[in-house]
CSV table of C-alpha atoms in Angstrom, one decimal:
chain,number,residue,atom,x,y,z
A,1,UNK,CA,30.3,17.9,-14.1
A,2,UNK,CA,27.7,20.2,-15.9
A,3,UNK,CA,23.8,20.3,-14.8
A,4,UNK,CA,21.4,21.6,-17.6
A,5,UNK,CA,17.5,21.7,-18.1
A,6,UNK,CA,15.7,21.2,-21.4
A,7,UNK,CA,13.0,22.9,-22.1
A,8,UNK,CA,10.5,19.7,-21.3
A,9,UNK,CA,12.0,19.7,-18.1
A,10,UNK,CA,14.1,17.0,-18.7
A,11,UNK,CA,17.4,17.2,-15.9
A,12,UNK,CA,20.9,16.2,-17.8
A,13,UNK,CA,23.8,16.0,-15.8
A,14,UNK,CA,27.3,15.3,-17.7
A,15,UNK,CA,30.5,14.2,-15.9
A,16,UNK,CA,33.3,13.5,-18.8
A,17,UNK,CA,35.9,11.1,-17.6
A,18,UNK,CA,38.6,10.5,-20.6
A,19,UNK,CA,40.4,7.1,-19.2
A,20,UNK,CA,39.3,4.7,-21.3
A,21,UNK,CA,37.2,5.2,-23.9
A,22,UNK,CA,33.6,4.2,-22.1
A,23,UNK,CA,30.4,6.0,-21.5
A,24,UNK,CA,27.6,5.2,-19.4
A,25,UNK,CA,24.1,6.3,-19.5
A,26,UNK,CA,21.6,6.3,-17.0
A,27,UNK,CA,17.6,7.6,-17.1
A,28,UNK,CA,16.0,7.4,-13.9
A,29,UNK,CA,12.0,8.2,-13.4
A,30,UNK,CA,11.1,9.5,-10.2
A,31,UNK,CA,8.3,6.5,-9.3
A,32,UNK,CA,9.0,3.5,-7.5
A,33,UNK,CA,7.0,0.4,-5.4
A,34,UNK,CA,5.6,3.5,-2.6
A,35,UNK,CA,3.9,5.2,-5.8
A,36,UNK,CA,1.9,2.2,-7.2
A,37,UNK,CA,-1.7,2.1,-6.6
A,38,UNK,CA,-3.9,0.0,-4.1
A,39,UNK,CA,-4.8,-2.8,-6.1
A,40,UNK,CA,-1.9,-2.8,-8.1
A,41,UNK,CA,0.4,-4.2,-6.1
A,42,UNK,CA,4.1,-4.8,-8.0
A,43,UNK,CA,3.1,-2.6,-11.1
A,44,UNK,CA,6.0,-0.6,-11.2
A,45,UNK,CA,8.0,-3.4,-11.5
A,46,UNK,CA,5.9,-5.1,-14.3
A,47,UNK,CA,5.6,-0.9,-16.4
A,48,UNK,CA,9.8,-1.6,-16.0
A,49,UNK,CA,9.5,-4.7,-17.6
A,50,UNK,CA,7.0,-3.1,-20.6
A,51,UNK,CA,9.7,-0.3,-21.2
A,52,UNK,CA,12.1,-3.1,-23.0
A,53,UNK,CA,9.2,-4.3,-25.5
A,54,UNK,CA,9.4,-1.8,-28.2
A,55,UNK,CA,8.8,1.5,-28.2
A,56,UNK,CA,7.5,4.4,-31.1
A,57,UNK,CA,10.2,3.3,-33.5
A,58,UNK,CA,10.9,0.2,-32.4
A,59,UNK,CA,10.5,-3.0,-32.5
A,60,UNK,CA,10.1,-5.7,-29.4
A,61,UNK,CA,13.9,-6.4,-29.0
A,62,UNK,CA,15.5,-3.6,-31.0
A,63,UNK,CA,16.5,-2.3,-27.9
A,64,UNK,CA,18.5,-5.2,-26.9
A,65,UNK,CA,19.7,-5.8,-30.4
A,66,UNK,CA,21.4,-1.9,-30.9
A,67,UNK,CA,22.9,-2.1,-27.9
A,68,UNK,CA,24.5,-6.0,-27.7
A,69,UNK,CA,25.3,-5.1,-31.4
A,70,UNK,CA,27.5,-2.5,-30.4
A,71,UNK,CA,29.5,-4.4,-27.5
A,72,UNK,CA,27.1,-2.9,-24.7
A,73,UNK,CA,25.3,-4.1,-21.9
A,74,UNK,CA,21.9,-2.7,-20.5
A,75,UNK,CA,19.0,-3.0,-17.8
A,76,UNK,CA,16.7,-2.1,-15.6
A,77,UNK,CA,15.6,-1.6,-12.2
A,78,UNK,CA,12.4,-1.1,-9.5
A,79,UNK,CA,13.8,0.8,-6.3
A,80,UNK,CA,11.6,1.6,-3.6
A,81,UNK,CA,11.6,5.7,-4.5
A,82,UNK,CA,12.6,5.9,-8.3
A,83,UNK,CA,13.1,3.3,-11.7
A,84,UNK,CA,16.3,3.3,-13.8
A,85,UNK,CA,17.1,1.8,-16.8
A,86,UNK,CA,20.8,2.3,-18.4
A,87,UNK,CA,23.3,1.1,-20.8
A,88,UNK,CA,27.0,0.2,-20.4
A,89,UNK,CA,28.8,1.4,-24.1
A,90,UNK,CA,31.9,1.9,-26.3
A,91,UNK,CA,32.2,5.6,-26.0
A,92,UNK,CA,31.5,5.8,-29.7
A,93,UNK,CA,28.3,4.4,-29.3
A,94,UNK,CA,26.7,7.2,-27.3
A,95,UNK,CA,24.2,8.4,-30.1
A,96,UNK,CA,22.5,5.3,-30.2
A,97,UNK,CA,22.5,4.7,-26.3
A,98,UNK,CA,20.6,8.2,-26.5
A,99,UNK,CA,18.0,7.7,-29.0
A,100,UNK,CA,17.2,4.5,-27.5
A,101,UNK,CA,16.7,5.9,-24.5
A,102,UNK,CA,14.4,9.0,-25.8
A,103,UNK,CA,12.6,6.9,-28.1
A,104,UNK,CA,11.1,4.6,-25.4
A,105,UNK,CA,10.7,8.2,-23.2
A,106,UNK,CA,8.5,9.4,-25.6
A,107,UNK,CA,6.4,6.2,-25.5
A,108,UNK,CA,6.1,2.3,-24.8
A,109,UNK,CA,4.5,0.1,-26.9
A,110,UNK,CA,1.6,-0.9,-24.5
A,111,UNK,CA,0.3,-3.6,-26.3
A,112,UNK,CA,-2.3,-6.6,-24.8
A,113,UNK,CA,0.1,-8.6,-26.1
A,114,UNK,CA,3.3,-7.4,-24.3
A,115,UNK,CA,1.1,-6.6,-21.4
A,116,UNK,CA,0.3,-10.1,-20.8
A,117,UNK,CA,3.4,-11.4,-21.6
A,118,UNK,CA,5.6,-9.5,-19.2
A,119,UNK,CA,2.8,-10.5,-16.3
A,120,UNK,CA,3.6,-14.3,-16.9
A,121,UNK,CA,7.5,-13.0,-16.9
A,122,UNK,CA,6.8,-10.8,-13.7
A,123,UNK,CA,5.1,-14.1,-11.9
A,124,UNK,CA,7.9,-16.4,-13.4
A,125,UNK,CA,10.5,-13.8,-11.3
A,126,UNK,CA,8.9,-13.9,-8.2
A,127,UNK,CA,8.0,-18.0,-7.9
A,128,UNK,CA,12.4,-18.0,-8.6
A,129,UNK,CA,13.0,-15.3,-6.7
A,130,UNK,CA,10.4,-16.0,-3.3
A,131,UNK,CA,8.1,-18.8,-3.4
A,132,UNK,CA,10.7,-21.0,-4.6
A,133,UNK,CA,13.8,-19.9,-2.9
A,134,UNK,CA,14.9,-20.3,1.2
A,135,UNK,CA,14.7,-17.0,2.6
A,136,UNK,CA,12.6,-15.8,-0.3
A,137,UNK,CA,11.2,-12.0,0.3
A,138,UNK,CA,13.5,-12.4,3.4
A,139,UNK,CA,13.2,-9.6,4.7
A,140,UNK,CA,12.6,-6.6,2.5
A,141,UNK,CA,9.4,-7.9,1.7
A,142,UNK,CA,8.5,-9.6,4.7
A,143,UNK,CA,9.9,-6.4,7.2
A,144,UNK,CA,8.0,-3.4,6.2
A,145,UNK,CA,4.6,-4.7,6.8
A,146,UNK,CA,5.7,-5.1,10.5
A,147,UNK,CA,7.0,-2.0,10.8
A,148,UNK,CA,4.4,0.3,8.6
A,149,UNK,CA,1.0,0.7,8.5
A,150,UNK,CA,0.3,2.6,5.3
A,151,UNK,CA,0.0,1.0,2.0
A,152,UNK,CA,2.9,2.4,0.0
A,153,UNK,CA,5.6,1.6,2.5
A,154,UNK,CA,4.1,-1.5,3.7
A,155,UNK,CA,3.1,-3.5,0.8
A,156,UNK,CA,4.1,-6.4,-1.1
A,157,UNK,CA,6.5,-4.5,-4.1
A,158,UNK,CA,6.6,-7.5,-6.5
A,159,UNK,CA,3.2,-7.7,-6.6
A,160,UNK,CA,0.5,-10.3,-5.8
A,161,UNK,CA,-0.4,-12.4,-8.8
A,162,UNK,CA,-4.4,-11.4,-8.6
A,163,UNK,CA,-3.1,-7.9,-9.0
A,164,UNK,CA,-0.6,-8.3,-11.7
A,165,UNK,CA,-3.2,-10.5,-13.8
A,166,UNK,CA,-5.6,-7.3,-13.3
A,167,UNK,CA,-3.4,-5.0,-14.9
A,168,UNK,CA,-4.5,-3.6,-18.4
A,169,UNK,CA,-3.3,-2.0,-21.3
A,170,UNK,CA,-5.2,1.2,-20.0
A,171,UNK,CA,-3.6,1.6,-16.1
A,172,UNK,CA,-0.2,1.0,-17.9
A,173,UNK,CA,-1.1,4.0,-20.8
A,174,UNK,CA,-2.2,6.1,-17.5
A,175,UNK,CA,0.9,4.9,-15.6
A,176,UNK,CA,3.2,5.9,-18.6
A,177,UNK,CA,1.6,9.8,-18.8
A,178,UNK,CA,1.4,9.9,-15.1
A,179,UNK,CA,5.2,9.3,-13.7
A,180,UNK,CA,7.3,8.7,-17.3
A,181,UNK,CA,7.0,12.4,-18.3
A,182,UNK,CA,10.1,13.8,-19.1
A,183,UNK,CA,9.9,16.7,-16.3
A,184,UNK,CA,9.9,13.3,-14.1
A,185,UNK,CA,13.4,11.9,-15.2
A,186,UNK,CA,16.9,12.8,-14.7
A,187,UNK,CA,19.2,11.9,-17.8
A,188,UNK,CA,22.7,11.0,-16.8
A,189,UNK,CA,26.1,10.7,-19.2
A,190,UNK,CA,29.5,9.6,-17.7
A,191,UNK,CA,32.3,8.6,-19.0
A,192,UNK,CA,34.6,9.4,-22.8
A,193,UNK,CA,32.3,12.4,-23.7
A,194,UNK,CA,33.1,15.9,-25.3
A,195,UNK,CA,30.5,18.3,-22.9
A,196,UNK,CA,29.7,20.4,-26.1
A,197,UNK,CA,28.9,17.1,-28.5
A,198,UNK,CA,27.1,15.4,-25.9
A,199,UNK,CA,24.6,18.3,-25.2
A,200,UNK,CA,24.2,18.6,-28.4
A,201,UNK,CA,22.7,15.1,-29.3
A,202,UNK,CA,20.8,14.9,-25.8
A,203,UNK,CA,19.1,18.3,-27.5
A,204,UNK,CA,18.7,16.1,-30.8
A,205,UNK,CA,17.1,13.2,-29.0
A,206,UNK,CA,15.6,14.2,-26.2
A,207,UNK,CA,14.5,18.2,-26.9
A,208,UNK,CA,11.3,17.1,-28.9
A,209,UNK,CA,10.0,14.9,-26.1
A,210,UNK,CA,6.2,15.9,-25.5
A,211,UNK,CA,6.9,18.4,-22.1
A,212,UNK,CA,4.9,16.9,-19.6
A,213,UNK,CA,5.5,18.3,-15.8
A,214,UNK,CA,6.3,15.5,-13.0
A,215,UNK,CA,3.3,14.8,-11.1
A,216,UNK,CA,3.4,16.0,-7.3
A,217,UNK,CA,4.5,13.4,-4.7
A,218,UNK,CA,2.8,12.7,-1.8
A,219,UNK,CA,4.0,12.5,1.6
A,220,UNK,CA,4.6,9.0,2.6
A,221,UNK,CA,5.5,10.2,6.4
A,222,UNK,CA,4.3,7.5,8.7
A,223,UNK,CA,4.8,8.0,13.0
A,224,UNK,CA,7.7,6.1,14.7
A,225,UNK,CA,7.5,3.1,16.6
A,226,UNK,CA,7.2,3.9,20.0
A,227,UNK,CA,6.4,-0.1,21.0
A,228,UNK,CA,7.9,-2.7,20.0
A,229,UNK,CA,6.2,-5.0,17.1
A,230,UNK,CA,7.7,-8.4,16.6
A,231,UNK,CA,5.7,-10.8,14.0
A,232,UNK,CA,7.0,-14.4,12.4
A,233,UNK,CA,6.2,-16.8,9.8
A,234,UNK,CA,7.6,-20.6,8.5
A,235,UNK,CA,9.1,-20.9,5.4
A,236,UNK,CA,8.9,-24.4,4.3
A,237,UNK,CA,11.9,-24.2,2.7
A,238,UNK,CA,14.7,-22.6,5.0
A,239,UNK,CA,16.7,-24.8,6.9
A,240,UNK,CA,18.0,-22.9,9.4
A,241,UNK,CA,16.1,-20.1,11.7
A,242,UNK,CA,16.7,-16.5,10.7
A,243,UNK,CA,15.1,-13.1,12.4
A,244,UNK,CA,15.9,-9.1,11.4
A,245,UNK,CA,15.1,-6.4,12.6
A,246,UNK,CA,14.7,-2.3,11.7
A,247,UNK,CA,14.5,0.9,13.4
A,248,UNK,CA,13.4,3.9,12.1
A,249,UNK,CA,16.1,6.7,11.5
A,250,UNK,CA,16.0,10.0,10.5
A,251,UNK,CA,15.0,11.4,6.9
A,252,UNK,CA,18.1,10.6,4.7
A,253,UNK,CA,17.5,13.8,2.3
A,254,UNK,CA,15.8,16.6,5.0
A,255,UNK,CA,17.9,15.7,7.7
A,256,UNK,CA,21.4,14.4,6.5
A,257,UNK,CA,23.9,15.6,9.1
A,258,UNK,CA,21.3,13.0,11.9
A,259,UNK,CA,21.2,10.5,9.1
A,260,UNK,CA,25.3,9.5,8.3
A,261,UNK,CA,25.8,8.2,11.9
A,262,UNK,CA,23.3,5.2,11.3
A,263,UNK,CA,24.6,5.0,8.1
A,264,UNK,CA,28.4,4.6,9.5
A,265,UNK,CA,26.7,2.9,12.4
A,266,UNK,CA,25.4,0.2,10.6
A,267,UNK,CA,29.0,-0.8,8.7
A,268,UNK,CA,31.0,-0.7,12.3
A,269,UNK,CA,28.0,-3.3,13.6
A,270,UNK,CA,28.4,-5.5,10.9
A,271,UNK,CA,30.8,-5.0,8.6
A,272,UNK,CA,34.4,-7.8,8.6
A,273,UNK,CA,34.9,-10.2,11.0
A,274,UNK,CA,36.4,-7.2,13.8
A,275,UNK,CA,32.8,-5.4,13.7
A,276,UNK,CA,31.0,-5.6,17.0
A,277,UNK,CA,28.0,-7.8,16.3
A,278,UNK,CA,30.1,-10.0,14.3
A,279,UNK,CA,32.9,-10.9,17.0
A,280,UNK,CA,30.3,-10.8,19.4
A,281,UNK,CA,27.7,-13.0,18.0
A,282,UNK,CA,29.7,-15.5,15.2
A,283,UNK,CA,33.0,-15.4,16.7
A,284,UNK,CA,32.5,-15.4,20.5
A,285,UNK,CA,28.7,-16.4,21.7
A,286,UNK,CA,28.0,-18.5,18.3
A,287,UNK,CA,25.0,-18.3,18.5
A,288,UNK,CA,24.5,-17.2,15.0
A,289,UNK,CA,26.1,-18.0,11.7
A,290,UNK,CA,26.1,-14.7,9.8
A,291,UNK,CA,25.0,-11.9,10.7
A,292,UNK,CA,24.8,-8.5,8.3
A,293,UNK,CA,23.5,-4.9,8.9
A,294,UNK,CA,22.4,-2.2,6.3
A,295,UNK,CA,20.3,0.9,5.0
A,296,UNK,CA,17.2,0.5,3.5
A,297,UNK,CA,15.3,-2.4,2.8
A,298,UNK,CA,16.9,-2.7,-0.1
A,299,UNK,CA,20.1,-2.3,1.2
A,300,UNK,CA,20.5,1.9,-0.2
A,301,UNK,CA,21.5,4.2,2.0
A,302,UNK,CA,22.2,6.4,-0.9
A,303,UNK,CA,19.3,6.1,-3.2
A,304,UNK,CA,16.6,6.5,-0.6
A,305,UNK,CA,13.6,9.1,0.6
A,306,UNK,CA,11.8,8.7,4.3
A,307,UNK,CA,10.7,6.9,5.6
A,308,UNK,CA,13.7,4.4,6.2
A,309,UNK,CA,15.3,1.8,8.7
A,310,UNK,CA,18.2,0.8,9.8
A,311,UNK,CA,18.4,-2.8,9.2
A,312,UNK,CA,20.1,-6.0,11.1
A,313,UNK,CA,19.7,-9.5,10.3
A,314,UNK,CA,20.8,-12.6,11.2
A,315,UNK,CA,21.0,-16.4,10.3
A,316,UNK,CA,21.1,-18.9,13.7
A,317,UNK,CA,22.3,-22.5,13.9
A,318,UNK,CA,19.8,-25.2,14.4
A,319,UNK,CA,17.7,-24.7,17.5
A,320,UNK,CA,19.3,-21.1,17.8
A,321,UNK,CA,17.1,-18.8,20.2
A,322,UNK,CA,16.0,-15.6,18.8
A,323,UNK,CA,14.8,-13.5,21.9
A,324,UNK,CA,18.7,-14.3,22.9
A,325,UNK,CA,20.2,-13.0,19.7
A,326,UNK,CA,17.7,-10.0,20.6
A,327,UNK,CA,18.9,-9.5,23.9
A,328,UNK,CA,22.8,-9.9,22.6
A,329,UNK,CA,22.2,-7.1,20.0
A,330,UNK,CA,20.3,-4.8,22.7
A,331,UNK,CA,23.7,-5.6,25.1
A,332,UNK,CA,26.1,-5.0,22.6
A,333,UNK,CA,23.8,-1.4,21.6
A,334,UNK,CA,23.7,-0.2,24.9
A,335,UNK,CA,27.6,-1.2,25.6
A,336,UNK,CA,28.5,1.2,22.5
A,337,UNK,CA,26.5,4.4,23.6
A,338,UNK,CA,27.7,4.0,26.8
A,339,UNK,CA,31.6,3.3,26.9
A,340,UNK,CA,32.3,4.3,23.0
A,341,UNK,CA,34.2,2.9,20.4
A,342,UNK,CA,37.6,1.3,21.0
A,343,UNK,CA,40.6,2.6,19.4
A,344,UNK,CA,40.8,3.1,16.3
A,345,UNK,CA,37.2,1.3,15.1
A,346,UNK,CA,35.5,4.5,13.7
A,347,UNK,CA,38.5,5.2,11.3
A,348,UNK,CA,38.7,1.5,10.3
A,349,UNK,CA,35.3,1.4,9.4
A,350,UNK,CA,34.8,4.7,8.0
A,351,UNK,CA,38.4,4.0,5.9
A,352,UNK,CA,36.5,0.8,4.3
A,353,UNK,CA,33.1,2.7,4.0
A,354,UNK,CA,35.1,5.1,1.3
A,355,UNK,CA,37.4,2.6,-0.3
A,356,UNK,CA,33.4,0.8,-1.0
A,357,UNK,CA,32.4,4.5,-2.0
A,358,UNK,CA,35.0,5.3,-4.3
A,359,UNK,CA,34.9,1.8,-5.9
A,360,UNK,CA,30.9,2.0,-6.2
A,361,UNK,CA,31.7,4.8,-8.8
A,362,UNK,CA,35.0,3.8,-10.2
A,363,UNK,CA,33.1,2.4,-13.6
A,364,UNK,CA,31.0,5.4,-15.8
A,365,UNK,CA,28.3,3.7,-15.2
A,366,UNK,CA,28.2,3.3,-11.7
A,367,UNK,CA,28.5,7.2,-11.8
A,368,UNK,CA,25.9,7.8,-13.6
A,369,UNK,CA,23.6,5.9,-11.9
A,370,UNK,CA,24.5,7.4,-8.6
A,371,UNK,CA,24.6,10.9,-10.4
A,372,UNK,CA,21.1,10.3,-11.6
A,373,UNK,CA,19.8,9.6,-8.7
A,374,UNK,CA,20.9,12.5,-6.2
A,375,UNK,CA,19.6,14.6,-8.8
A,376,UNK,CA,16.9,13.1,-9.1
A,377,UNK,CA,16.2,13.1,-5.0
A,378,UNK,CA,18.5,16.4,-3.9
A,379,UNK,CA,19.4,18.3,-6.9
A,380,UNK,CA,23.2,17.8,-5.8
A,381,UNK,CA,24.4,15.2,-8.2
A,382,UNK,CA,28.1,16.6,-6.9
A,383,UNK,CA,27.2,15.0,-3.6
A,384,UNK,CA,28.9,11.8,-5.4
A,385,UNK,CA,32.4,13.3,-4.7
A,386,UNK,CA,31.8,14.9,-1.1
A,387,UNK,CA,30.2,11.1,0.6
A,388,UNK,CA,33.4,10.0,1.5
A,389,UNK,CA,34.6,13.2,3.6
A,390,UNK,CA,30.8,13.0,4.8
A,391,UNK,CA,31.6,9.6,6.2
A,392,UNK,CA,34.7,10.4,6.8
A,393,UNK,CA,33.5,13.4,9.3
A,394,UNK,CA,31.0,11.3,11.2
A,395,UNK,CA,32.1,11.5,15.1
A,396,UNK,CA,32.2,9.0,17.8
A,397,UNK,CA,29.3,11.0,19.8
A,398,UNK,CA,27.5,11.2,16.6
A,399,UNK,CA,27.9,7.0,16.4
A,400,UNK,CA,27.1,6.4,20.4
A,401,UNK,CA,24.0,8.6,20.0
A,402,UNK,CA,22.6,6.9,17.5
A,403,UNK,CA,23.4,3.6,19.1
A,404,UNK,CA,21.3,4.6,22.2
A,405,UNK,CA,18.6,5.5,19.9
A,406,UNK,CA,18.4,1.7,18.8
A,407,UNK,CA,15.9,0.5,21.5
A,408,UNK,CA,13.7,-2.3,21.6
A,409,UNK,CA,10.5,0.0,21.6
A,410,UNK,CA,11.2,1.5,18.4
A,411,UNK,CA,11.9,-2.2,17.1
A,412,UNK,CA,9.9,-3.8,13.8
A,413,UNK,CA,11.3,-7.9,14.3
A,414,UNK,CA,10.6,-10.8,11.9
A,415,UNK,CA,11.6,-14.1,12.8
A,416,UNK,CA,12.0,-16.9,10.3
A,417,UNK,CA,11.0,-20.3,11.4
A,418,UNK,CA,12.7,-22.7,9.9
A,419,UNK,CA,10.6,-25.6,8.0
A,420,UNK,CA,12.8,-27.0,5.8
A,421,UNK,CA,15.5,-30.1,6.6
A,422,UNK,CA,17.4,-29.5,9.4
């Protein structure tokens, strides 16, 4: 692996892999749903979608035509804490991959027309995605307004439709010089690559950039819960009750060492039918139907700045009783901080948490979006190769404290009520 810094400020970090002849490239800008503006609720997202409609040398869909013409694969994505957009290649294809991905760097095309456009493909997304699905939004967009208060971490990250409508040509222009400057992104290359070669075009490409520095970011701190704050709503489509529910743990990138136990915490809850909550409330007490447990709203426990939750949710049967399923967690929380882990549980889980680590990254790309991303957040893209001895040194004590940190008074809850057929 090899970390360098152009002169624009622009982070590169190279990791060659020679096994098959593959390269993946990943650019991620440090802005995500917590930076967007009051009033401009989902924009973000909707600047993402702009960055595939042209760009200073190119034409709408000449992005999607260089790379599908060369046997690739591409996208983009809206995270809470930072955007990516990447491209799956033949390794012979990295040139193009990298003037693609400099040429919209150094500037969108932010027409009224694309503008407009992408807002009626934005509003499309979220009537599939929410309004018109069961469980839509369920919960990382219905969760965080329970358990925040501040506008970054509690609001709506798609957007609302007044806002998105709003949006023109100039907030994207000021968006694009604000958080797309190239002393804002990290530039990550894994994969079939020569070190020497591929420095040597990400000079080509990316050294004439305009240097602009990354703007600084704000604290989005908020205090803990310290009672507990339960809301619900009806979705008129879900047939079957649902509720999840978050705590607050500690800050994933100043605090690491407290942060891993909720991380392995959350997998020996939830994860295969021998976790706790899953014998306890599927197999044994039925009284739910599925029930899964994560980092993150959206589900990162890698990928993500404070403040964060540990998250547990749950589908019930018809008629199923929420404050029980509560009560059953809270049981099943306090029984782990108090008598431990049984035998052999911590390795189990922490043996599957590495298989899933090492898998996450097996593929170039999925290295160099991970690589990206801890550079982007820690300056440690090398953490990639330590997280599975990380987990993998994550105690019982550390696992039964954090349990007994789970109580109901530092709870955010959001029950669904089901309104669809039953």
């Amino acid at each position: 692996m090899e970390r360098r810094t152009l002169d624009n400020g622009l982070r590169v970090v190279l990791a060659p892999d020679r096994s098959a002849p593959v390269i993946g490239v990943a650019v991620v800008y440090d802005v995500g749903i917590r930076s967007e503006p009051e009033g401009r609720t989902g924009f973000a997202h909707l600047f993402e979608h702009l960055m595939f409609q042209g760009s200073e040398n190119l034409e709408k869909l000449a992005h999607f035509r260089h790379v599908q013409g060369s046997g690739g694969t591409f996208n983009g994505s809206t995270h809470l804490d930072y955007t990516d957009y990447y491209e799956t290649l033949p390794a012979n294809a990295l040139e193009r991959a990298l003037f693609l991905e400099a040429d919209r760097m150094r500037g969108p095309r932010l027409t009224e027309e694309n503008l407009r456009n992408q807002v009626d493909v934005v509003k499309e997304e979220i009537r599939v995605n929410v309004l018109s699905q069961p469980y839509g939004g369920f919960p990382w967009l219905k969760l965080p307004p329970v358990m925040f208060d501040t506008f970054p971490n509690a609001h709506d990250g798609y957007g609302s439709f007044d806002d998105l409508e709003s949006a023109t040509v100039a907030d994207a222009a000021e968006f694009f010089k604000r958080y797309y400057a190239s002393g804002n992104a990290v530039l990550a290359v894994a994969g079939d690559l020569d070190l020497a070669e591929t420095m040597e075009m990400v000079e080509r490409h990316f050294g004439d950039v305009p240097a602009r520095p990354a703007p600084e970011r704000p604290t989005f701190a908020e205090p803990d819960l310290t009672s507990e704050r339960r809301e619900s709503y009806t979705d008129p489509l879900a047939p079957l009750p649902a509720v999840a529910a978050a705590w607050r743990v500690p800050d994933p990138i100043n605090d690491y060492a407290a942060y891993l136990p909720y991380v392995v915490l959350a997998e020996v809850l939830t994860d295969g039918e021998a976790s706790r909550l899953v014998e306890r409330l599927v197999l044994r007490d039925r009284i739910v139907t599925s029930v899964a447990g994560y980092m993150g709203f959206m589900g990162e426990p890698w990928e993500v700045r404070d403040p964060t939750a540990l998250l547990l949710q749950a589908h019930l049967p018809p008629g199923g009783d929420v404050d029980k399923v509560l009560r059953t967690v809270d049981e099943e929380l306090d029984r782990l901080a108090t008598e431990g882990l049984a035998e052999s549980e911590l390795a189990r889980t922490q043996a599957r948490m590495a298989t899933h680590l090492l898998r996450d990254t097996d593929a170039a790309l999925g290295r160099a979006l991970r690589m990206a991303v801890l550079e982007q957040q820690r300056g440690t893209p090398e953490l990639l190769n330590d997280l599975p001895r990380l987990v993998g040194e994550v105690t019982e004590e550390q696992i039964r404290k954090a349990a007994a940190a789970l109580v109901p008074q530092r709870r955010a809850t959001i029950e669904v009520v089901a309104g669809g057929n039953q």
